[in-house]
Coordinates of C-alpha atoms in Angstrom, one line a residue:
M106 CA 0.0 0.0 -0.1
T107 CA 1.7 3.2 -1.2
T108 CA 1.6 6.7 0.5
Q109 CA -0.7 7.9 -2.3
Q110 CA -3.2 5.0 -1.7
L111 CA -3.1 5.6 2.0
S112 CA -3.9 9.4 1.4
L113 CA -6.6 8.4 -0.9
D114 CA -8.3 5.7 1.4
L115 CA -7.9 7.8 4.6
P116 CA -11.3 9.4 4.2
V117 CA -12.9 6.1 3.6
F118 CA -11.1 4.3 6.3
L119 CA -12.1 7.1 8.9
I120 CA -15.7 6.8 7.7
R121 CA -15.6 3.1 8.3
I122 CA -14.2 3.6 12.1
V123 CA -17.2 6.1 12.7
I124 CA -19.8 3.7 11.2
V125 CA -18.5 0.5 12.9
S126 CA -18.0 2.3 16.3
F127 CA -21.5 3.9 16.1
F128 CA -23.1 0.5 15.8
S129 CA -20.9 -1.0 18.3
I130 CA -22.0 1.5 20.8
G131 CA -25.6 0.9 20.3
F132 CA -25.1 -2.7 20.4
I133 CA -23.2 -2.8 23.8
Q134 CA -25.7 -0.5 25.3
F135 CA -28.5 -2.8 24.4
F136 CA -26.6 -5.8 25.6
Q137 CA -25.8 -4.3 28.9
R138 CA -29.3 -3.1 29.4
I139 CA -30.5 -6.7 29.1
W140 CA -27.4 -8.1 31.2
N141 CA -28.8 -5.4 33.9
D142 CA -32.2 -7.1 33.9
V143 CA -30.9 -10.5 34.0
F144 CA -27.8 -10.3 36.7
D145 CA -28.4 -7.0 38.6
K146 CA -32.1 -6.9 39.4
P147 CA -33.1 -8.3 42.7
N148 CA -36.0 -11.2 42.5
P149 CA -36.4 -11.3 38.7
V150 CA -39.5 -13.1 37.4
R151 CA -38.2 -16.6 36.5
T152 CA -39.5 -17.0 33.1
T153 CA -38.5 -13.6 32.0
Y154 CA -35.0 -14.1 33.6
W155 CA -34.4 -17.3 31.6
G156 CA -35.8 -15.7 28.4
K157 CA -33.6 -12.8 28.6
R158 CA -30.6 -14.9 29.6
L159 CA -31.1 -16.9 26.4
L160 CA -31.5 -13.6 24.4
L161 CA -27.8 -12.6 25.6
T162 CA -26.4 -15.7 24.2
V163 CA -28.4 -15.4 20.8
L164 CA -27.3 -11.6 20.6
T165 CA -23.7 -12.5 20.5
V166 CA -23.1 -16.1 19.2
V167 CA -26.0 -16.1 16.7
L168 CA -25.7 -12.3 15.7
G169 CA -21.8 -12.5 15.6
T170 CA -21.9 -15.8 13.5
L171 CA -24.4 -14.5 11.0
I172 CA -22.5 -11.3 10.5
H173 CA -19.5 -13.3 9.7
L174 CA -21.5 -15.7 7.4
D175 CA -23.1 -12.8 5.5
A176 CA -19.7 -11.1 4.7
M177 CA -18.3 -14.5 3.9
W178 CA -21.0 -15.3 1.4
F179 CA -21.8 -11.9 -0.2
I180 CA -19.0 -9.2 0.4
H181 CA -15.6 -10.0 -1.0
N182 CA -14.2 -6.6 -1.2
D183 CA -12.2 -4.5 1.2
S184 CA -15.5 -3.5 2.8
A185 CA -15.7 -7.1 4.1
I186 CA -13.0 -6.2 7.1
I187 CA -15.7 -4.0 8.6
Y188 CA -18.2 -7.0 9.0
H189 CA -15.6 -9.5 9.8
N190 CA -14.2 -7.1 12.7
W191 CA -17.6 -6.2 13.9
A192 CA -18.6 -10.1 14.2
L193 CA -15.2 -10.6 16.3
F194 CA -16.2 -7.6 18.5
V195 CA -19.7 -8.9 19.1
L196 CA -18.2 -12.4 20.0
I197 CA -15.6 -11.1 22.3
L198 CA -17.9 -8.7 24.0
P199 CA -19.6 -11.2 26.7
L200 CA -16.2 -12.1 28.0
L201 CA -16.3 -8.7 29.7
F202 CA -19.3 -9.3 31.6
D203 CA -20.0 -11.6 34.8
G204 CA -22.7 -14.0 35.5
F205 CA -22.3 -16.4 32.6
S206 CA -22.3 -20.2 33.4
K207 CA -19.5 -22.5 32.2
L208 CA -22.1 -23.7 29.4
E209 CA -22.7 -20.1 28.1
L210 CA -19.1 -19.3 28.2
G211 CA -18.1 -22.5 26.3
I212 CA -20.6 -21.6 23.7
Q213 CA -19.2 -18.2 23.2
I214 CA -15.7 -19.6 23.0
A215 CA -16.7 -22.2 20.7
A216 CA -18.2 -19.7 18.3
L217 CA -14.8 -17.6 18.5
V218 CA -13.1 -20.9 17.6
S219 CA -15.2 -21.6 14.7
I220 CA -14.6 -18.1 13.3
W221 CA -10.9 -18.9 13.4
V222 CA -11.3 -22.3 11.9
M223 CA -13.4 -20.9 8.8
H224 CA -10.9 -18.1 8.0
H225 CA -7.7 -20.4 8.6
D226 CA -9.0 -23.4 6.9
P227 CA -6.4 -23.6 3.9
N228 CA -3.6 -23.2 6.5
L229 CA -5.2 -24.4 9.9
F230 CA -2.7 -27.1 10.7
E231 CA 0.6 -25.4 9.7
P232 CA 2.8 -25.3 12.9
A233 CA 3.0 -21.5 13.0
I234 CA -0.8 -21.1 12.6
L235 CA -1.5 -23.9 15.3
I236 CA 1.0 -21.7 17.7
A237 CA -1.0 -18.5 17.0
F238 CA -4.2 -20.4 17.3
V239 CA -3.0 -21.6 21.1
V240 CA -1.9 -17.9 21.9
Y241 CA -5.4 -16.7 20.5
I242 CA -7.2 -18.9 22.9
L243 CA -5.1 -18.0 25.9
L244 CA -5.6 -14.2 25.1
I245 CA -9.3 -14.9 25.2
I246 CA -9.1 -16.7 28.5
L247 CA -7.0 -13.8 29.7
L248 CA -9.3 -11.2 28.7
K249 CA -12.2 -13.3 30.5
R250 CA -9.9 -13.6 33.6
F251 CA -8.9 -10.1 34.0
R252 CA -12.1 -8.4 32.6
H253 CA -12.4 -6.1 35.9
E254 CA -9.0 -4.8 35.3
I255 CA -9.9 -3.9 31.9
M256 CA -12.7 -1.9 33.2
R257 CA -10.4 0.0 35.4
N258 CA -7.6 0.5 32.7
W259 CA -8.8 1.3 29.2
W260 CA -5.2 0.7 27.8
L261 CA -5.3 -3.0 28.8
G262 CA -8.4 -3.7 26.7
V263 CA -6.9 -1.7 23.7
L264 CA -3.8 -3.5 24.0
G265 CA -5.6 -6.9 24.2
A266 CA -7.7 -5.9 21.2
S267 CA -4.8 -5.1 19.1
V268 CA -2.8 -8.3 19.9
L269 CA -6.0 -10.4 19.3
S270 CA -6.6 -8.7 16.1
A271 CA -3.1 -8.9 14.8
L272 CA -3.0 -12.7 15.6
F273 CA -6.2 -13.3 13.6
W274 CA -5.4 -11.1 10.9
F275 CA -1.6 -11.7 10.0
T276 CA -2.1 -15.4 10.0
V277 CA -5.1 -15.6 7.5
P278 CA -4.2 -17.1 4.4
V279 CA -4.0 -15.0 1.4
H280 CA -7.1 -16.5 0.0
S281 CA -9.9 -16.6 2.8
M282 CA -13.7 -16.6 2.8
G283 CA -13.6 -15.1 -0.7
M284 CA -11.1 -12.4 0.1
H285 CA -7.7 -11.5 -1.1
V286 CA -5.9 -11.0 2.0
T287 CA -2.9 -8.9 1.4
V288 CA -0.3 -7.7 4.1
E289 CA -1.6 -4.1 3.6
W290 CA -5.3 -5.3 3.7
A291 CA -4.4 -7.2 7.1
L292 CA -2.7 -4.2 8.6
Q293 CA -5.6 -1.9 7.8
A294 CA -8.0 -4.4 9.4
V295 CA -5.8 -4.7 12.6
I296 CA -5.7 -0.8 12.9
L297 CA -9.3 -0.4 12.1
Y298 CA -10.3 -3.0 14.7
T299 CA -8.0 -1.3 17.5
L300 CA -9.2 1.8 16.9
M301 CA -12.8 0.8 17.1
V302 CA -12.2 -0.9 20.4
A303 CA -10.3 2.0 21.6
F304 CA -13.2 4.3 21.0
V305 CA -15.9 2.0 21.9
L306 CA -14.3 0.7 25.0
G307 CA -13.3 4.4 26.1
Y308 CA -17.1 5.3 25.7
W309 CA -18.3 2.4 27.3
I310 CA -16.1 2.0 30.3
R311 CA -17.1 5.7 31.3
Q312 CA -20.7 5.0 31.0
Y313 CA -20.3 1.8 32.9
R314 CA -18.5 3.7 35.7
E315 CA -21.2 6.5 35.7
D316 CA -23.8 3.7 35.8
Q317 CA -22.1 1.9 38.7
H318 CA -21.6 5.3 40.6
R319 CA -25.4 6.1 40.2
R320 CA -26.4 2.6 41.2
R321 CA -24.3 2.9 44.1
L322 CA -25.7 6.3 45.1
E323 CA -29.3 4.9 44.7
R324 CA -28.3 2.0 47.2
L325 CA -26.6 4.4 49.7
A326 CA -29.7 6.9 49.4
D327 CA -32.1 3.9 50.0
Y328 CA -30.1 2.6 52.8
E329 CA -31.7 4.4 55.5
R330 CA -35.1 3.7 54.0
G331 CA -34.1 -0.1 53.9
V332 CA -33.3 0.2 57.6
E333 CA -37.0 1.1 58.3
H334 CA -37.9 -2.3 56.4
N335 CA -35.4 -4.3 58.5
S336 CA -35.9 -2.9 62.0
Y337 CA -36.9 -4.4 65.5
A338 CA -40.5 -3.2 65.0
D339 CA -40.8 -5.3 61.8
H340 CA -39.3 -8.5 63.4
Q341 CA -40.7 -8.1 67.0
Q342 CA -43.1 -10.7 66.7
E343 CA -40.7 -13.2 65.1
L344 CA -38.0 -12.4 67.7
Q345 CA -40.8 -12.8 70.6
T346 CA -41.6 -16.3 69.2
I347 CA -37.9 -17.1 69.1
F348 CA -37.4 -16.0 72.5
S349 CA -40.6 -17.8 73.9
T350 CA -39.5 -21.0 72.4
A351 CA -36.1 -20.9 74.1
Q352 CA -37.8 -20.1 77.5
A353 CA -40.3 -22.9 76.8
N354 CA -37.7 -25.4 76.1
E355 CA -35.3 -24.0 78.7
S356 CA -32.7 -23.7 75.6
K357 CA -30.0 -21.1 75.2
L358 CA -30.4 -18.0 73.2
S359 CA -27.9 -15.0 73.0
F360 CA -28.2 -11.7 71.6
A361 CA -25.3 -9.2 70.3
T362 CA -25.5 -5.6 69.7
F363 CA -22.9 -4.0 67.3
D364 CA -22.8 -0.1 67.2
L365 CA -20.5 1.7 64.9
D366 CA -18.0 4.1 66.7
N367 CA -18.0 7.7 65.6
L368 CA -20.3 7.4 62.6
K369 CA -21.2 11.1 62.8
A370 CA -17.4 12.1 62.6
I371 CA -17.3 10.1 59.2
N372 CA -20.5 11.9 58.0
D373 CA -19.3 15.3 59.0
R374 CA -15.7 14.8 57.5
F375 CA -16.8 12.8 54.2
G376 CA -20.6 13.5 53.9
R377 CA -23.5 11.4 54.7
L378 CA -23.4 9.2 51.6
A379 CA -19.9 8.3 52.6
G380 CA -21.4 7.2 56.2
N381 CA -24.1 5.2 54.2
A382 CA -21.4 3.5 52.2
V383 CA -19.8 2.5 55.4
L384 CA -23.0 1.1 56.7
L385 CA -23.8 -0.9 53.7
G386 CA -20.4 -2.3 53.6
V387 CA -20.5 -3.3 57.2
A388 CA -23.9 -4.8 56.8
E389 CA -22.6 -6.8 53.6
L390 CA -19.4 -7.9 55.6
M391 CA -21.4 -9.1 58.7
K392 CA -23.8 -11.3 56.6
Q393 CA -20.7 -12.9 54.9
L394 CA -19.0 -13.5 58.2
L395 CA -22.1 -14.9 60.0
A396 CA -22.8 -17.2 57.0
D397 CA -19.3 -18.4 57.3
S398 CA -19.8 -19.3 60.8
K399 CA -22.3 -22.1 59.9
V400 CA -24.6 -21.2 62.9
D401 CA -28.2 -20.3 63.2
Y402 CA -28.6 -16.6 63.4
Q403 CA -31.0 -13.4 62.6
L404 CA -29.3 -10.2 61.7
F405 CA -31.4 -7.0 61.8
L406 CA -31.2 -3.3 62.5
T407 CA -32.9 -1.0 65.1
S408 CA -31.1 2.1 63.9
G409 CA -29.0 3.5 61.2
E410 CA -25.6 2.6 62.8
E411 CA -26.7 -0.3 65.1
Y412 CA -26.6 -4.1 64.0
N413 CA -28.4 -6.6 66.1
V414 CA -27.8 -10.4 66.0
I415 CA -29.8 -13.2 67.8
F416 CA -28.2 -16.7 67.9
P417 CA -30.8 -19.3 68.9
G418 CA -29.3 -22.4 70.8
R419 CA -26.1 -20.8 71.9
S420 CA -24.9 -19.1 74.9
A421 CA -23.1 -15.9 74.9
H422 CA -19.7 -17.4 75.3
D423 CA -20.4 -19.9 72.5
V424 CA -20.9 -17.1 70.1
L425 CA -18.0 -15.0 71.3
P426 CA -15.6 -16.4 68.6
I427 CA -18.3 -15.6 66.0
V428 CA -18.8 -12.0 67.5
S429 CA -15.0 -11.5 67.8
A430 CA -14.7 -12.4 64.1
C431 CA -17.4 -9.8 63.1
W432 CA -15.6 -7.3 65.4
Q433 CA -12.2 -8.0 64.0
G434 CA -13.5 -7.9 60.3
I435 CA -15.1 -4.5 60.8
R436 CA -11.9 -2.9 62.2
K437 CA -9.6 -4.5 59.7
S438 CA -11.7 -3.6 56.6
E439 CA -11.5 -0.7 54.6
F440 CA -15.0 0.5 52.8
A441 CA -14.8 2.4 49.6
Y442 CA -16.5 5.5 48.8
E443 CA -15.7 7.2 45.5
D444 CA -11.7 7.6 45.8
R445 CA -11.5 7.2 49.5
F446 CA -11.2 4.3 51.9
I447 CA -12.8 4.7 55.2
T448 CA -11.9 2.6 58.4
V449 CA -14.3 2.2 61.2
T450 CA -14.6 0.4 64.5
T451 CA -17.6 -1.0 66.5
S452 CA -18.4 -1.6 70.0
V453 CA -20.3 -4.5 71.1
G454 CA -22.5 -5.8 73.8
V455 CA -23.5 -9.3 74.5
T456 CA -25.9 -11.1 76.5
E457 CA -27.8 -14.3 77.0
V458 CA -31.4 -15.4 77.8
R459 CA -32.1 -15.9 81.6
Q460 CA -34.8 -17.8 83.2
D461 CA -36.5 -14.6 85.0
D462 CA -36.7 -13.0 81.5
T463 CA -40.1 -12.2 80.5
T464 CA -39.7 -10.7 77.0
I465 CA -37.2 -10.3 74.4
N466 CA -36.9 -6.6 75.7
S467 CA -35.0 -7.9 78.8
L468 CA -32.2 -9.1 76.4
Y469 CA -32.2 -5.7 74.7
K470 CA -31.7 -3.7 77.9
R471 CA -28.8 -6.0 79.1
A472 CA -27.2 -5.8 75.7
D473 CA -27.6 -2.1 75.7
D474 CA -25.9 -2.0 79.1
A475 CA -23.0 -4.0 77.9
L476 CA -22.8 -1.9 74.8
L477 CA -22.5 1.3 77.0
K478 CA -19.8 -0.3 79.1
S479 CA -17.9 -1.1 75.8
K480 CA -18.4 2.7 74.8
Q481 CA -17.2 3.9 78.3
A482 CA -14.0 1.7 78.1
G483 CA -12.8 3.7 75.0
K484 CA -15.0 2.0 72.2
D485 CA -13.8 -0.8 69.8
T486 CA -14.5 -3.2 72.7
I487 CA -16.8 -6.3 73.2
T488 CA -18.5 -6.7 76.6
I489 CA -20.5 -9.6 77.8
D490 CA -22.9 -8.9 80.7
G491 CA -20.7 -6.3 82.2
E492 CA -17.5 -8.0 81.8
I493 CA -15.1 -6.7 79.0
V494 CA -13.8 -9.6 77.2
V495 CA -12.1 -8.3 74.1
E496 CA -10.5 -4.7 73.9
N497 CA -8.2 -3.1 71.3
R498 CA -5.2 -1.7 73.5
H499 CA -3.2 -0.6 70.4
E500 CA -5.7 2.1 69.6
K501 CA -5.4 3.4 73.1
D502 CA -1.5 3.9 72.9
L503 CA -0.8 7.3 74.4
S504 CA 2.1 7.8 72.0
E505 CA -0.1 7.9 69.1
Y506 CA -1.8 11.1 70.3
C507 CA -1.2 14.5 71.5
Y508 CA -2.8 17.8 72.0
F509 CA -2.1 20.7 69.8
S510 CA -2.7 24.3 71.0
Q511 CA -4.4 27.2 69.3
G512 CA -4.1 30.2 71.4
V513 CA -7.1 32.2 72.5
Y514 CA -5.9 36.0 72.8
D515 CA -7.0 39.0 75.1
V516 CA -8.0 41.7 72.9
Q517 CA -8.6 44.2 75.8
D518 CA -4.8 44.2 76.3
D519 CA -2.8 46.2 73.7
Q520 CA -0.2 43.6 73.9
L521 CA -2.6 40.9 72.8
P522 CA -1.3 38.2 75.3
M523 CA -2.5 34.6 75.0
Y524 CA -5.1 34.1 77.5
Y525 CA -6.2 30.4 76.9
H526 CA -5.0 27.2 75.1
E527 CA -7.7 25.5 73.0
L528 CA -6.8 21.9 73.1
L529 CA -6.7 20.1 69.6
L530 CA -6.5 16.3 69.5
R531 CA -4.3 14.9 66.9
T532 CA -2.9 11.4 65.9
Y533 CA 0.4 10.2 64.5
D534 CA 0.4 9.1 61.0
A535 CA 3.5 6.8 60.5
T536 CA 3.0 6.5 56.7
Q537 CA 3.1 10.6 56.3
K538 CA 5.3 11.0 59.2
R539 CA 3.2 13.7 60.7
W540 CA 0.5 14.6 63.2
I541 CA -3.1 14.5 61.5
L542 CA -6.6 14.8 62.5
P543 CA -7.8 11.4 64.1
D544 CA -10.4 9.4 62.3
Y545 CA -12.6 9.7 65.7
F546 CA -12.2 11.9 68.7
E547 CA -13.7 9.9 71.6
I548 CA -10.6 8.7 73.5
P549 CA -11.1 7.6 77.0
V550 CA -11.2 10.4 79.6
W551 CA -7.9 9.1 81.3
M552 CA -6.0 9.6 78.1
Q553 CA -7.6 13.2 77.8
I554 CA -6.3 13.9 81.4
T555 CA -2.9 12.3 80.8
L556 CA -2.3 14.4 77.5
L557 CA -3.3 17.5 79.2
K558 CA -0.8 17.0 82.0
E559 CA 1.9 16.5 79.5
L560 CA 0.9 19.7 77.9
M561 CA 0.6 21.5 81.2
A562 CA 4.4 20.7 81.7
H563 CA 5.5 22.8 78.8
T564 CA 3.5 25.9 79.2
S565 CA 3.2 28.7 82.1
I566 CA -0.3 29.6 80.9
Q567 CA -2.4 27.2 82.8
R568 CA -5.7 27.9 81.3
F569 CA -7.3 25.4 78.8
N570 CA -10.5 24.9 76.6
L571 CA -10.9 21.2 76.1
N572 CA -13.1 19.9 73.1
L573 CA -15.7 17.3 73.9
T574 CA -18.0 15.3 71.7
A575 CA -21.9 15.3 72.4
A576 CA -21.4 11.5 73.9
Q577 CA -18.6 12.8 76.0
F578 CA -20.1 15.6 77.3
N579 CA -23.4 13.6 78.1
D580 CA -21.2 10.9 80.0
I581 CA -21.7 11.3 83.8
E582 CA -18.3 9.3 84.1
V583 CA -16.5 11.7 81.9
A584 CA -17.7 14.9 83.8
Q585 CA -16.9 13.2 87.2
A586 CA -13.3 12.4 86.1
L587 CA -12.8 15.8 84.6
T588 CA -14.2 17.6 87.5
Q589 CA -12.1 15.6 90.0
F590 CA -9.0 16.3 88.1
A591 CA -9.7 20.1 87.8
N592 CA -10.4 20.3 91.5
S593 CA -7.2 18.6 92.3
S594 CA -3.9 19.8 93.1
E595 CA -2.8 18.5 89.7
G596 CA -5.4 20.5 87.9
P597 CA -5.0 23.6 85.9
E598 CA -5.8 27.1 87.0
Q599 CA -8.8 26.9 84.8
L600 CA -10.2 24.3 82.6
S601 CA -13.2 24.9 80.3
I602 CA -15.2 22.7 78.1
E603 CA -16.1 23.4 74.5
I604 CA -19.1 21.7 73.1
T605 CA -20.4 21.8 69.4
D606 CA -23.4 19.3 69.4
L607 CA -26.1 19.9 71.8
K608 CA -28.7 17.3 72.4
D609 CA -31.3 19.2 74.6
S610 CA -31.3 21.9 77.3
Q611 CA -32.3 19.4 79.8
T612 CA -29.1 17.4 79.4
T613 CA -27.1 20.5 79.3
R614 CA -28.6 21.7 82.5
R615 CA -27.8 18.3 84.4
I616 CA -24.4 18.0 83.1
S617 CA -23.5 21.7 83.5
A618 CA -24.4 21.5 87.3
L619 CA -21.4 19.1 87.8
Y620 CA -19.1 21.2 86.0
R621 CA -20.1 24.4 87.8
S622 CA -19.5 22.9 91.1
V623 CA -15.7 22.9 90.6
N624 CA -15.9 26.5 88.8
M625 CA -15.4 24.8 85.3
K626 CA -16.7 26.7 82.5
I627 CA -18.9 25.5 79.5
L628 CA -18.5 27.2 76.0
I629 CA -20.9 26.4 72.9
D630 CA -18.7 26.3 69.6
D631 CA -19.8 27.1 66.2
V632 CA -22.8 29.4 67.0
G633 CA -24.5 31.0 64.0
S634 CA -23.2 28.1 61.7
D635 CA -23.6 24.7 63.0
N636 CA -25.6 25.9 65.9
S637 CA -28.5 28.2 65.3
F638 CA -30.0 30.5 67.8
E639 CA -33.1 28.2 68.2
L640 CA -31.0 25.3 68.9
V641 CA -28.8 27.2 71.6
S642 CA -31.1 29.6 73.1
G643 CA -32.7 26.9 75.6
A644 CA -29.1 26.1 76.7
L645 CA -27.8 29.6 77.3
P646 CA -28.8 29.9 80.9
Y647 CA -26.5 26.8 81.7
V648 CA -23.2 27.8 79.9
N649 CA -20.6 30.4 80.4
G650 CA -19.7 31.4 77.1
I651 CA -20.3 31.1 73.0
K652 CA -17.9 30.9 70.3
F653 CA -18.5 32.5 66.8
A654 CA -16.3 30.5 63.9
M655 CA -15.9 32.9 61.1
Q656 CA -14.2 30.3 59.1
N657 CA -17.3 28.3 59.0
L658 CA -19.3 31.2 56.9
R659 CA -16.6 32.9 55.0
Q660 CA -17.1 31.3 51.9
S661 CA -20.7 31.7 51.7
T662 CA -21.1 35.1 53.3
S663 CA -20.3 38.6 52.4
E664 CA -18.0 40.6 54.7
D665 CA -20.6 42.9 55.5
E666 CA -23.0 39.9 56.2
L667 CA -20.3 38.3 58.4
A668 CA -19.9 41.5 60.4
E669 CA -23.7 41.6 61.1
R670 CA -23.8 38.0 62.3
V671 CA -20.7 38.6 64.7
A672 CA -22.3 41.6 66.1
F673 CA -25.6 39.7 66.6
W674 CA -24.0 36.9 68.6
F675 CA -22.0 39.3 70.4
K676 CA -24.9 41.1 71.6
I677 CA -26.6 37.8 72.6
A678 CA -23.6 37.0 74.8
Q679 CA -23.7 40.5 76.4
K680 CA -27.6 40.2 77.0
N681 CA -26.9 36.9 78.8
Q682 CA -23.8 37.8 80.4
L683 CA -21.7 35.1 78.6
N684 CA -18.0 35.3 77.6
F685 CA -17.6 35.6 73.7
I686 CA -14.7 34.5 71.6
L687 CA -14.4 35.3 68.0
E688 CA -12.7 32.5 66.1
G689 CA -11.3 32.4 62.7
V690 CA -9.5 35.8 62.9
E691 CA -7.0 35.8 59.8
T692 CA -6.4 39.4 59.0
E693 CA -5.6 42.6 60.5
A694 CA -9.0 43.9 59.4
E695 CA -11.0 41.2 61.1
L696 CA -8.7 41.9 64.3
A697 CA -9.7 45.5 64.1
M698 CA -13.4 44.6 63.7
A699 CA -13.3 42.7 66.9
K700 CA -11.6 45.6 68.9
S701 CA -14.3 48.0 67.3
L702 CA -17.2 45.7 68.7
G703 CA -15.3 45.5 72.0
I704 CA -15.1 41.6 71.7
P705 CA -12.9 40.4 74.6
Y706 CA -11.1 37.4 73.1
V707 CA -10.1 36.2 69.6
Q708 CA -8.3 33.2 68.1
G709 CA -7.4 32.4 64.5
Y710 CA -4.5 31.8 62.0
F711 CA -3.6 35.5 62.3
F712 CA -1.7 34.4 65.3
G713 CA -0.4 31.2 64.1
K714 CA -1.7 27.7 63.3
P715 CA -2.3 25.0 65.9
A716 CA 1.0 23.3 67.1
P717 CA 2.4 21.3 69.8
V718 CA 3.3 23.2 72.9
K719 CA 7.2 23.4 73.7
N720 CA 9.4 24.8 76.3

């Protein structure tokens, strides 16, 4: 083929690529739609299922063979390469899909073998052709074996298509199927097939990924609605029957409650769909692990982050290895959401039926009590009827945590001295070799106190604001430990508590009384952004101060609107005789605004980023 011939044939060649790619994309979309109905739809109608499954085989094997035979009988010019390549594509397509049985796969491979045999009939048993045929079959098997990698790596599919096409066309005899196959013709056929696959596969992989992403989002969005249909209320009668049977037969029955640790932190950090992805992944993992245990069980949910398992005929200690396997499986797994891999731990409470139990609710109560003890022990723990039996000590290694300090500065003094340290928890990432935000913040209270003592030894300013999560703030034992420390000779000059999540004013009133008894102060953080006036107004009589975080609103609010909001909340603080801290001060102008309003305390990057305290 001369340069002049290539120039003359190029427009025709490009038109052929467009035509065959256009029809191939239409075919692959139609094929995938049917495949989705067969293999990706829950509880399909049986007759429709087998009819559509048969249609998939007909679409590939019958259609591919008919295209090939039609080209063989009626088309003997260079246009034949379009049809022969398309037949080859149609027959290879199913290799990239899951779900087909060995029989269906065998029929598909047999059709590909028949195409080879018909094209290579004149030279079929020549040694070089036989070797090429073996490589051809091996490549088909590899395409099937690594189909998932191809869907992730477009270039693998294109490379495989190029090699497969070259094996096919460069071994075809000169006279084959009514065609006169020259080297130039074979080269054009290989280029045509490779470019067609490159275009079609690129388009299809993109559509496939978007479809998979959409389906995953639908599953995640439906997860919480699915919880409603798999709840304790839905199974109450069934569970009561199991319980009554166990009591009547005096047989064993155990109950385990798994509660994911710090799911809210995952939702806040990565978004609600990411949290749902973790919930969905944990549910699927638990089903798999429980099925592998080969014991009778019932798995159901009572809330979005709690999984309950009932084990008929088993005592609590009988099921401990199974519960431990689920606990360990969850904490060692990574749950994918988009380009992130999220880890999570779980706290577990386990109990078993007793003779004096009257309803299944008795088991629920004891399991909840055991779960609470697991949470109070620092989470990531298994408790059986008040006894901690499995605990992750590594996660509670003090060397992995430290408090960074961000200063709170006194604007009333022209020298702007630091007045408080706000304590910000960090954990050490050995891979990145730096301190980062922890995945969860609810470390045991004894660790908080120990870390605070270490920081106190390195600073002359003995006033600290300690951040607590809602669970920590509502925990009586945490409050008792912190107040005891603050009131001891080892305690700092002033220890204040910062909270972001408010449950209700009654809880705040009850807990705040403990802290007030030793002159500890309570501050509500993120007012005006995470915490609206309606949410915090009922708690204002029981706290000592509020913090307004400008960084939470800077991107969505103009400077004038931001200044108005700051002024509004400062007036709220003054009206209720509360301390006010303006957080997120980053510029000289923002500092000047705070001074002009008479705000007493500020903090932010203008004074420096959070850092460890050193002598």
